Short mmCIF file of C-alpha atoms in Angstrom, two decimals:
data_model
loop_
_atom_site.label_atom_id
_atom_site.label_comp_id
_atom_site.label_asym_id
_atom_site.label_seq_id
_atom_site.Cartn_x
_atom_site.Cartn_y
_atom_site.Cartn_z
CA MET B 637 -49.82 33.46 58.77
CA ALA B 638 -47.27 30.76 57.53
CA VAL B 639 -48.44 30.05 53.60
CA SER B 640 -49.02 26.31 51.89
CA GLN B 641 -46.14 25.15 49.83
CA ASN B 642 -48.21 24.79 47.13
CA ASP B 643 -48.42 29.00 47.32
CA ILE B 644 -45.03 29.94 47.20
CA ARG B 645 -42.81 31.14 44.12
CA ASN B 646 -39.16 31.40 44.84
CA ILE B 647 -38.01 33.23 41.29
CA ALA B 648 -34.55 34.26 40.98
CA LEU B 649 -33.35 36.95 38.45
CA ILE B 650 -30.34 36.29 36.29
CA GLY B 651 -28.84 37.49 33.07
CA HIS B 652 -26.07 39.71 32.05
CA SER B 653 -25.34 43.00 34.21
CA GLY B 654 -27.31 45.79 33.79
CA GLU B 655 -30.01 44.66 31.57
CA GLY B 656 -32.05 45.93 34.49
CA LYS B 657 -32.81 43.26 36.64
CA THR B 658 -33.01 44.86 39.95
CA SER B 659 -34.84 47.38 38.46
CA LEU B 660 -37.74 44.68 37.92
CA ALA B 661 -37.27 43.26 41.52
CA GLU B 662 -38.51 46.88 42.66
CA ALA B 663 -41.10 46.98 39.71
CA ILE B 664 -42.89 43.53 41.41
CA LEU B 665 -42.48 44.38 44.44
CA TYR B 666 -44.42 48.03 44.10
CA ASN B 667 -46.89 46.04 41.49
CA ALA B 668 -47.53 44.09 43.99
CA GLY B 669 -47.87 46.20 47.27
CA ALA B 670 -45.13 45.23 48.61
CA ILE B 671 -43.48 48.74 48.86
CA ASP B 672 -44.79 51.86 48.19
CA ARG B 673 -42.26 53.75 45.86
CA LEU B 674 -40.78 53.25 43.12
CA GLY B 675 -36.49 53.22 43.69
CA ARG B 676 -33.87 53.75 41.31
CA THR B 677 -30.92 52.21 41.02
CA ASP B 678 -29.34 55.38 39.79
CA ASP B 679 -30.08 57.37 42.35
CA GLY B 680 -29.12 54.85 45.24
CA ASN B 681 -32.54 54.53 46.94
CA SER B 682 -33.99 50.59 45.61
CA THR B 683 -34.70 47.69 47.77
CA MET B 684 -32.59 45.38 46.95
CA ASP B 685 -29.00 47.67 46.43
CA PHE B 686 -28.76 48.93 49.49
CA ASP B 687 -24.65 48.03 50.45
CA PRO B 688 -22.54 51.38 49.94
CA GLU B 689 -20.45 49.65 47.43
CA GLU B 690 -23.76 48.59 45.38
CA ILE B 691 -25.16 52.50 45.48
CA ALA B 692 -21.23 53.86 44.42
CA ARG B 693 -20.72 51.30 41.87
CA LYS B 694 -24.51 51.67 40.74
CA ILE B 695 -24.35 47.64 40.10
CA SER B 696 -25.34 44.55 42.46
CA ILE B 697 -22.46 43.02 44.32
CA SER B 698 -24.35 40.29 46.32
CA LEU B 699 -27.47 39.08 45.94
CA SER B 700 -30.21 40.12 47.77
CA ILE B 701 -34.19 38.86 48.98
CA ALA B 702 -37.15 40.27 48.90
CA ASN B 703 -40.68 38.73 49.88
CA CYS B 704 -44.06 40.16 48.07
CA THR B 705 -47.58 39.01 47.70
CA TYR B 706 -50.04 38.78 44.60
CA LYS B 707 -53.44 37.16 44.21
CA GLY B 708 -53.00 34.33 47.30
CA LYS B 709 -49.43 33.57 46.56
CA LYS B 710 -46.22 34.65 48.28
CA ILE B 711 -43.65 36.15 45.68
CA ASN B 712 -39.32 35.30 47.39
CA ILE B 713 -37.75 37.34 44.74
CA ILE B 714 -33.76 36.52 44.75
CA ASP B 715 -32.01 39.26 42.66
CA VAL B 716 -28.54 38.06 41.38
CA PRO B 717 -25.53 40.25 40.35
CA GLY B 718 -24.94 39.78 36.37
CA TYR B 719 -21.49 40.75 37.02
CA PHE B 720 -19.21 37.76 36.30
CA ASP B 721 -16.68 38.69 38.81
CA PHE B 722 -19.71 37.90 41.33
CA GLU B 723 -20.83 34.20 39.48
CA SER B 724 -21.22 32.52 42.88
CA GLU B 725 -23.51 34.72 43.88
CA MET B 726 -26.07 33.07 40.85
CA LEU B 727 -24.90 29.37 41.52
CA GLU B 728 -26.10 29.67 45.43
CA ALA B 729 -29.11 31.30 44.53
CA LEU B 730 -30.26 29.06 41.36
CA THR B 731 -29.85 25.81 44.43
CA VAL B 732 -32.79 27.46 46.08
CA ALA B 733 -34.67 28.71 43.30
CA ASP B 734 -37.63 26.72 41.93
CA ALA B 735 -37.32 29.01 38.28
CA ALA B 736 -34.77 31.45 36.69
CA ILE B 737 -36.27 34.57 35.26
CA ILE B 738 -33.68 35.87 32.71
CA VAL B 739 -33.47 39.52 32.02
CA THR B 740 -32.32 40.95 28.56
CA GLY B 741 -32.19 44.47 26.67
CA ALA B 742 -34.30 44.68 23.81
CA SER B 743 -30.71 44.98 21.62
CA GLY B 744 -31.49 42.55 18.56
CA SER B 745 -28.89 40.28 19.68
CA MET B 746 -28.08 37.68 22.76
CA THR B 747 -25.81 38.80 25.31
CA VAL B 748 -23.39 36.70 26.54
CA GLY B 749 -24.97 36.73 29.89
CA THR B 750 -28.25 35.46 28.54
CA GLU B 751 -26.23 32.57 26.27
CA LYS B 752 -24.54 31.29 29.58
CA ALA B 753 -27.99 31.63 32.10
CA LEU B 754 -29.52 29.34 29.41
CA GLU B 755 -26.76 27.01 29.36
CA TYR B 756 -26.53 26.65 33.07
CA CYS B 757 -30.46 26.12 33.99
CA GLY B 758 -30.52 24.19 30.63
CA ASP B 759 -27.84 21.85 32.43
CA ASN B 760 -29.36 22.05 35.56
CA LYS B 761 -32.71 21.31 34.71
CA ILE B 762 -34.04 24.62 36.37
CA PRO B 763 -37.20 25.54 34.46
CA CYS B 764 -36.68 29.40 33.38
CA MET B 765 -38.15 32.02 31.00
CA ILE B 766 -37.54 35.15 30.05
CA PHE B 767 -38.50 38.75 30.32
CA ILE B 768 -36.90 41.36 27.74
CA ASN B 769 -36.39 44.78 29.48
CA GLY B 770 -36.43 48.22 28.28
CA ILE B 771 -39.32 47.83 25.96
CA ASP B 772 -39.96 51.43 25.75
CA LYS B 773 -36.50 52.47 24.54
CA GLU B 774 -35.57 53.77 21.17
CA ASN B 775 -34.25 51.05 18.83
CA ALA B 776 -35.62 48.44 20.95
CA ASN B 777 -36.83 45.14 18.94
CA PHE B 778 -38.16 42.75 20.67
CA ASN B 779 -39.12 39.99 17.86
CA THR B 780 -35.37 40.60 16.40
CA THR B 781 -34.37 39.59 20.04
CA VAL B 782 -36.90 36.73 20.46
CA ALA B 783 -35.13 35.69 17.27
CA ALA B 784 -31.41 36.26 18.07
CA ILE B 785 -31.56 33.76 21.34
CA LYS B 786 -34.08 31.28 19.40
CA ALA B 787 -31.41 30.58 16.84
CA LYS B 788 -29.19 29.08 19.44
CA PHE B 789 -31.91 27.71 22.14
CA PRO B 790 -34.57 26.00 19.47
CA LYS B 791 -36.93 25.31 22.91
CA VAL B 792 -37.42 29.59 23.43
CA ASN B 793 -40.41 31.22 21.91
CA SER B 794 -42.51 34.21 22.10
CA VAL B 795 -45.99 33.25 24.05
CA ILE B 796 -47.54 37.11 23.12
CA ALA B 797 -48.27 38.73 20.11
CA PRO B 798 -47.13 42.53 20.81
CA ASN B 799 -49.60 45.65 20.08
CA MET B 800 -47.96 47.82 17.69
CA ASP B 801 -48.04 51.82 17.74
CA GLY B 802 -45.68 52.24 14.88
CA ALA B 803 -41.87 50.98 15.77
CA LYS B 804 -43.47 51.15 19.90
CA MET B 805 -45.21 48.48 21.71
CA ILE B 806 -48.02 49.61 23.29
CA GLY B 807 -49.34 46.30 25.08
CA TYR B 808 -49.90 42.76 24.56
CA ALA B 809 -51.81 39.85 24.32
CA ASN B 810 -50.51 36.68 26.22
CA ALA B 811 -51.39 33.25 24.62
CA VAL B 812 -50.75 31.27 27.73
CA THR B 813 -52.90 32.97 30.17
CA GLY B 814 -55.38 34.50 27.43
CA SER B 815 -55.07 38.11 28.55
CA TYR B 816 -53.76 41.18 27.18
CA VAL B 817 -51.53 43.55 29.21
CA ASP B 818 -52.42 47.42 28.38
CA PHE B 819 -48.70 48.83 29.31
CA ALA B 820 -50.88 52.68 29.81
CA ALA B 821 -53.33 51.27 32.13
CA LYS B 822 -51.02 48.76 34.00
CA GLU B 823 -53.50 46.19 33.97
CA VAL B 824 -53.88 42.76 32.94
CA SER B 825 -58.04 42.26 31.14
CA SER B 826 -59.46 39.55 29.41
CA GLU B 827 -60.07 40.90 26.26
CA ILE B 828 -58.14 40.36 23.57
CA PRO B 829 -57.93 43.87 21.23
CA ALA B 830 -59.43 42.73 17.78
CA ASN B 831 -56.51 43.97 15.82
CA LEU B 832 -54.37 41.45 17.45
CA LYS B 833 -56.64 38.67 17.05
CA GLY B 834 -55.25 37.18 13.56
CA GLU B 835 -51.36 37.34 15.26
CA TYR B 836 -52.74 35.95 19.02
CA ASP B 837 -54.15 33.26 17.65
CA GLU B 838 -51.32 31.70 15.85
CA VAL B 839 -49.41 32.31 19.22
CA ARG B 840 -51.69 30.37 20.49
CA ALA B 841 -51.91 27.47 18.02
CA GLN B 842 -47.89 27.68 19.45
CA VAL B 843 -48.82 27.51 22.58
CA VAL B 844 -51.02 24.41 22.71
CA GLU B 845 -48.78 22.78 21.07
CA MET B 846 -45.88 23.10 23.48
CA ALA B 847 -48.63 21.74 26.49
CA ALA B 848 -48.87 18.74 24.17
CA GLU B 849 -45.38 18.43 24.17
CA GLY B 850 -45.00 18.33 27.71
CA ASP B 851 -47.82 15.57 28.34
CA ASP B 852 -48.11 12.49 26.73
CA GLU B 853 -51.97 11.91 26.35
CA LEU B 854 -52.44 15.92 25.63
CA MET B 855 -50.08 14.67 22.16
CA MET B 856 -52.59 11.98 21.45
CA LYS B 857 -55.51 14.07 21.64
CA PHE B 858 -53.39 16.82 19.93
CA PHE B 859 -52.36 14.51 17.34
CA GLU B 860 -55.69 12.83 16.85
CA GLY B 861 -56.91 17.19 15.87
CA GLU B 862 -59.19 17.04 19.33
CA GLU B 863 -59.71 20.79 21.00
CA LEU B 864 -57.62 21.25 24.46
CA THR B 865 -59.69 22.45 27.02
CA ALA B 866 -58.53 26.11 28.18
CA GLU B 867 -56.98 23.94 31.76
CA GLU B 868 -55.38 21.55 29.77
CA VAL B 869 -53.60 24.27 28.13
CA TYR B 870 -52.87 25.56 31.01
CA GLY B 871 -51.43 22.40 32.96
CA GLY B 872 -49.26 20.88 30.15
CA PHE B 873 -47.49 24.47 29.33
CA GLY B 874 -46.71 24.34 33.05
CA THR B 875 -45.05 20.44 32.28
CA ALA B 876 -43.80 21.95 29.38
CA LEU B 877 -41.96 24.47 30.82
CA LEU B 878 -41.48 22.84 34.11
CA ASN B 879 -39.36 20.29 32.14
CA GLY B 880 -37.50 22.71 29.77
CA ALA B 881 -39.11 21.79 27.01
CA ALA B 882 -40.75 25.25 26.61
CA ILE B 883 -38.63 28.31 27.78
CA PRO B 884 -41.26 31.38 27.12
CA VAL B 885 -40.52 34.94 26.96
CA ILE B 886 -42.82 37.66 27.58
CA ALA B 887 -41.55 41.44 27.56
CA GLY B 888 -42.00 45.24 29.29
CA SER B 889 -39.76 47.66 31.19
CA ALA B 890 -39.13 47.72 34.05
CA THR B 891 -38.01 51.36 35.07
CA ALA B 892 -40.82 52.58 32.94
CA ASN B 893 -43.36 50.08 35.01
CA LYS B 894 -44.70 48.87 31.76
CA GLY B 895 -46.19 44.71 31.32
CA ILE B 896 -45.06 43.97 35.13
CA ALA B 897 -48.55 42.87 36.03
CA GLY B 898 -48.44 40.31 32.95
CA LEU B 899 -45.02 38.99 34.49
CA LEU B 900 -46.39 38.59 37.24
CA GLU B 901 -49.04 36.79 35.97
CA MET B 902 -46.70 34.71 34.39
CA ILE B 903 -45.19 33.85 37.47
CA VAL B 904 -48.23 32.96 39.89
CA SER B 905 -49.92 31.14 36.95
CA THR B 906 -47.23 29.30 34.96
CA LEU B 907 -43.66 28.88 37.03
CA PRO B 908 -43.68 26.10 39.04
CA GLY B 909 -43.60 26.51 43.36
CA PRO B 910 -41.52 23.90 45.77
CA ASP B 911 -44.29 21.39 45.53
CA LYS B 912 -43.10 20.54 42.27
CA ARG B 913 -39.22 21.10 42.59
CA PRO B 914 -38.20 18.80 45.52
CA THR B 915 -34.52 19.04 46.83
CA ILE B 916 -31.74 16.30 45.64
CA ASP B 917 -29.58 14.95 48.73
CA ALA B 918 -26.40 14.06 48.35
CA GLU B 919 -27.52 10.38 47.12
CA GLY B 920 -29.50 11.39 44.10
CA LYS B 921 -32.84 10.69 46.57
CA ALA B 922 -35.79 13.75 46.20
CA ILE B 923 -36.65 15.33 49.55
CA PRO B 924 -39.98 16.76 49.12
CA ALA B 925 -41.45 20.02 50.34
CA ASP B 926 -43.19 18.50 52.98
CA PRO B 927 -44.30 20.56 56.06
CA ASN B 928 -45.15 17.30 57.94
CA ALA B 929 -41.85 16.18 57.84
CA GLN B 930 -38.61 16.65 59.76
CA VAL B 931 -37.16 20.06 59.72
CA VAL B 932 -34.31 20.59 56.75
CA LEU B 933 -32.31 23.93 56.18
CA ARG B 934 -30.09 24.81 53.64
CA VAL B 935 -27.60 27.91 54.22
CA PHE B 936 -26.81 29.58 51.00
CA LYS B 937 -25.98 32.81 51.70
CA THR B 938 -24.63 35.10 54.85
CA ILE B 939 -24.85 38.79 55.44
CA ALA B 940 -23.14 40.95 58.10
CA ASP B 941 -26.29 43.29 59.27
CA PRO B 942 -24.78 45.85 61.45
CA PHE B 943 -27.99 46.40 63.58
CA VAL B 944 -29.14 42.61 63.79
CA GLY B 945 -24.96 40.91 63.38
CA ARG B 946 -25.08 38.03 61.21
CA LEU B 947 -27.67 36.84 59.65
CA SER B 948 -28.05 33.05 57.91
CA ILE B 949 -30.28 32.95 55.20
CA PHE B 950 -31.63 29.55 53.73
CA LYS B 951 -34.39 28.08 52.37
CA VAL B 952 -36.63 25.44 54.19
CA VAL B 953 -35.90 22.13 52.01
CA SER B 954 -38.67 19.91 54.08
CA GLY B 955 -41.19 20.62 57.42
CA THR B 956 -41.79 23.85 59.16
CA LEU B 957 -38.99 25.52 60.88
CA LYS B 958 -40.31 27.32 64.54
CA SER B 959 -38.65 29.36 67.22
CA GLY B 960 -37.01 27.80 70.19
CA MET B 961 -36.39 24.21 68.37
CA THR B 962 -32.61 22.66 68.09
CA LEU B 963 -31.13 21.90 65.14
CA LYS B 964 -28.11 19.77 64.13
CA ASN B 965 -25.35 21.52 62.20
CA GLU B 966 -24.40 18.32 59.66
CA ASN B 967 -21.42 20.17 58.62
CA SER B 968 -19.80 21.35 61.36
CA ASP B 969 -21.63 18.60 63.97
CA THR B 970 -22.46 21.99 66.38
CA VAL B 971 -26.15 22.09 67.30
CA GLU B 972 -27.81 25.39 66.72
CA LYS B 973 -30.80 26.84 68.93
CA ILE B 974 -33.50 28.79 66.72
CA SER B 975 -34.29 32.03 67.99
CA THR B 976 -36.30 34.75 66.25
CA ILE B 977 -37.12 33.51 62.54
CA TYR B 978 -36.87 36.55 59.81
CA PHE B 979 -38.43 36.67 56.36
CA MET B 980 -36.24 39.34 53.80
CA LYS B 981 -36.96 42.62 52.53
CA GLY B 982 -34.17 44.08 50.89
CA LYS B 983 -32.01 45.18 54.14
CA LYS B 984 -34.89 45.47 56.38
CA GLN B 985 -36.65 42.18 58.38
CA GLU B 986 -39.80 41.17 58.89
CA THR B 987 -39.78 38.76 62.64
CA ALA B 988 -42.18 35.97 61.88
CA ASP B 989 -43.71 32.72 63.81
CA CYS B 990 -42.59 29.95 61.80
CA ALA B 991 -41.50 29.19 58.02
CA VAL B 992 -42.64 26.07 56.01
CA ALA B 993 -40.79 24.07 53.48
CA GLY B 994 -40.75 25.67 50.33
CA ASP B 995 -40.09 29.12 52.06
CA ILE B 996 -36.65 31.45 52.24
CA ALA B 997 -35.74 32.94 55.07
CA ALA B 998 -33.48 34.34 57.63
CA LEU B 999 -31.96 33.47 61.57
CA ALA B 1000 -29.69 35.70 63.20
CA LYS B 1001 -26.63 34.64 65.14
CA LEU B 1002 -26.22 30.98 64.11
CA SER B 1003 -22.39 30.36 66.18
CA ALA B 1004 -21.46 27.37 64.18
CA THR B 1005 -23.26 27.57 60.72
CA SER B 1006 -21.52 29.39 57.50
CA THR B 1007 -22.92 29.58 54.05
CA GLY B 1008 -23.74 25.56 52.47
CA ASP B 1009 -24.17 24.72 55.62
CA VAL B 1010 -27.23 22.55 56.54
CA LEU B 1011 -29.67 22.05 59.73
CA CYS B 1012 -32.06 19.60 60.15
CA GLU B 1013 -33.34 17.13 63.23
CA SER B 1014 -32.13 13.91 62.88
CA GLY B 1015 -28.92 15.01 61.47
CA ASP B 1016 -28.92 12.72 58.55
CA VAL B 1017 -29.41 14.62 55.80
CA LYS B 1018 -26.26 15.49 53.31
CA LEU B 1019 -27.01 17.66 50.10
CA PRO B 1020 -24.20 18.40 47.43
CA PRO B 1021 -22.10 21.39 47.77
CA VAL B 1022 -22.34 24.38 45.31
CA GLU B 1023 -19.64 23.76 42.98
CA LEU B 1024 -18.09 27.44 42.55
CA PRO B 1025 -15.99 28.70 39.71
CA ARG B 1026 -12.47 28.42 40.31
CA PRO B 1027 -10.57 31.35 40.76
CA VAL B 1028 -8.96 33.18 38.26
CA TYR B 1029 -7.20 36.04 39.02
CA SER B 1030 -4.97 36.61 42.04
CA ARG B 1031 -2.94 39.27 44.08
CA ALA B 1032 -0.25 39.57 46.72
CA VAL B 1033 -1.71 41.22 49.86
CA TYR B 1034 -0.71 43.19 52.12
CA ALA B 1035 -1.67 45.72 55.21
CA ALA B 1036 -1.01 49.73 54.35
CA LYS B 1037 -0.71 50.02 58.22
CA LYS B 1038 2.66 47.84 60.02
CA GLY B 1039 0.83 46.30 62.95
CA ASP B 1040 -2.43 46.31 61.16
CA GLU B 1041 -1.83 42.42 59.41
CA ASP B 1042 -4.33 41.09 61.96
CA LYS B 1043 -6.74 43.19 61.07
CA VAL B 1044 -7.04 42.62 57.91
CA PHE B 1045 -6.38 39.04 57.63
CA GLY B 1046 -9.20 38.49 60.16
CA GLY B 1047 -11.40 40.77 57.89
CA LEU B 1048 -10.88 39.15 55.41
CA SER B 1049 -11.46 35.77 57.34
CA LYS B 1050 -15.18 37.65 57.56
CA LEU B 1051 -16.05 38.70 54.74
CA LYS B 1052 -15.27 35.10 53.34
CA ASP B 1053 -18.56 34.16 55.70
CA GLU B 1054 -20.33 36.67 53.14
CA ASP B 1055 -18.14 35.90 49.62
CA ILE B 1056 -17.30 32.42 49.61
CA ALA B 1057 -15.46 32.44 46.46
CA PHE B 1058 -12.19 34.09 47.36
CA THR B 1059 -9.67 32.49 48.97
CA VAL B 1060 -6.83 33.46 50.65
CA THR B 1061 -3.81 31.40 50.71
CA LYS B 1062 0.46 31.96 51.79
CA ASP B 1063 3.13 31.21 49.12
CA ALA B 1064 5.38 28.84 50.05
CA GLU B 1065 8.04 29.64 48.59
CA THR B 1066 7.65 33.26 48.47
CA GLY B 1067 5.76 33.54 51.94
CA GLU B 1068 3.24 35.87 50.29
CA MET B 1069 -0.47 36.23 51.54
CA ILE B 1070 -2.13 35.01 47.64
CA LEU B 1071 -5.76 37.08 47.40
CA SER B 1072 -7.25 34.89 44.28
CA GLY B 1073 -11.18 35.69 43.02
CA LEU B 1074 -12.75 35.67 40.01
CA GLY B 1075 -12.15 39.49 38.94
CA GLU B 1076 -10.02 42.39 39.48
CA THR B 1077 -14.00 44.00 40.88
CA GLN B 1078 -14.09 41.22 43.25
CA LEU B 1079 -11.14 41.74 44.82
CA ASP B 1080 -11.70 45.65 44.69
CA VAL B 1081 -14.61 45.25 46.47
CA LEU B 1082 -13.48 43.13 48.96
CA CYS B 1083 -10.50 45.73 50.14
CA LYS B 1084 -12.95 48.75 50.22
CA LYS B 1085 -15.50 45.92 53.09
CA LEU B 1086 -12.88 46.00 54.86
CA LYS B 1087 -11.96 49.60 55.38
CA GLY B 1088 -15.51 50.54 55.75
CA LYS B 1089 -16.55 47.19 57.69
CA PHE B 1090 -13.58 46.78 60.14
CA ASN B 1091 -11.27 49.97 59.20
CA CYS B 1092 -8.20 48.80 58.08
CA GLU B 1093 -6.41 49.38 54.43
CA ALA B 1094 -5.02 46.36 52.17
CA VAL B 1095 -2.97 47.04 49.58
CA LEU B 1096 -2.64 44.62 46.32
CA THR B 1097 0.50 44.60 44.69
CA ASP B 1098 2.22 41.85 42.03
CA PRO B 1099 2.42 38.79 43.50
CA ARG B 1100 6.42 37.79 43.57
CA ILE B 1101 7.65 34.66 41.35
CA ALA B 1102 9.86 32.00 42.28
CA TYR B 1103 12.01 31.48 39.45
CA ARG B 1104 13.93 28.67 38.52
CA GLU B 1105 17.17 28.21 36.97
CA THR B 1106 18.03 24.92 34.79
CA ILE B 1107 21.47 24.19 35.12
CA ARG B 1108 22.62 22.64 31.52
CA LYS B 1109 26.86 21.78 31.87
#
């Protein structure tokens, strides 16, 4: 059954590489009952990292999608690589996500990835919250980590009162939801422990102030000394988060499955859905997530599935997509027939009859549709393109075997569907084909994929330089 756009949460997990974003996605899916076993990236059996290169390197290389349902809300999780060579994946994900969860370790400092993610979300008005992961590790320090981030980003505030057993966090009271998260019991209760009352009241006062800042009426009420109701605090805090006036911080451990129930509560109760975040078109006009409007799809990722073929992953900007519809591709000026609709869960696809406004799904075998294209009924909707980072690392590319040139460059052309951040150009002076990307790892992954998917080998060398001589006399 299709869900209402009010009950959808599109969440991107972003941040520095190695901080546990994929493990967190796995823990969310497990706690929501979408998977029955908690996979691990080190064991190569996680839901989100399924590409052979991801399993071999134990890092995420491309974004992946999975969905689950918690308390009647459908959560679409977009797991994003943290490695800077794959920055374009984060930019693609944030064009369709309605909120971001920035994952960082409890190291006591702010990572570069966390800083870049917070700056990007602030500049592009994307609501976000921070999940401090690995709170069970030795020398983990929640308060110092929050203080380090808050020193540069004043809107960042902890919304929890940690329950400590010596230096170890065993749970926390959430001042937004008014609940207690017990790490051992892995559940949420409404009863705040007596030993946390004093600290909880202090954090609650800060949350009430943030909620008042999110709404003018609540601000007047707050300054007049009137008590805000629980509903007013809830609504005001959600508005402050939506407007970027508040960036809440909570904690837990993805690999140990601690604090995930508290994160799920925050996702469904405070993070905005597509009904609150309309898509802005190329002319600056808002397109609401209205299921009764014309169908508009934004394709933000293409993957090559070995069984289904080419999969185009999209967000339904407006309308209700159904099998059998015919849509116009705004970018290639062609017509596409919609066949089976899929909901993604890592590398698995679940068939569906329809997808409503705000939801994320996939279509197979679209003949003339690439990443970044817009499909719609009327053919008059234009959306701004994703601003990709400029390639900064270049190598000359040759076929390892003579006669394999067509296979190598044909393979790179097909890989361009999956990774839009690299370019292949011909140097007019030297005649060499130049492969350019964001770093050495990205180009190395492309060569490995050429061998694995197209059975051809590429060799990368330093590009030749067309030197100039100046005649002085």
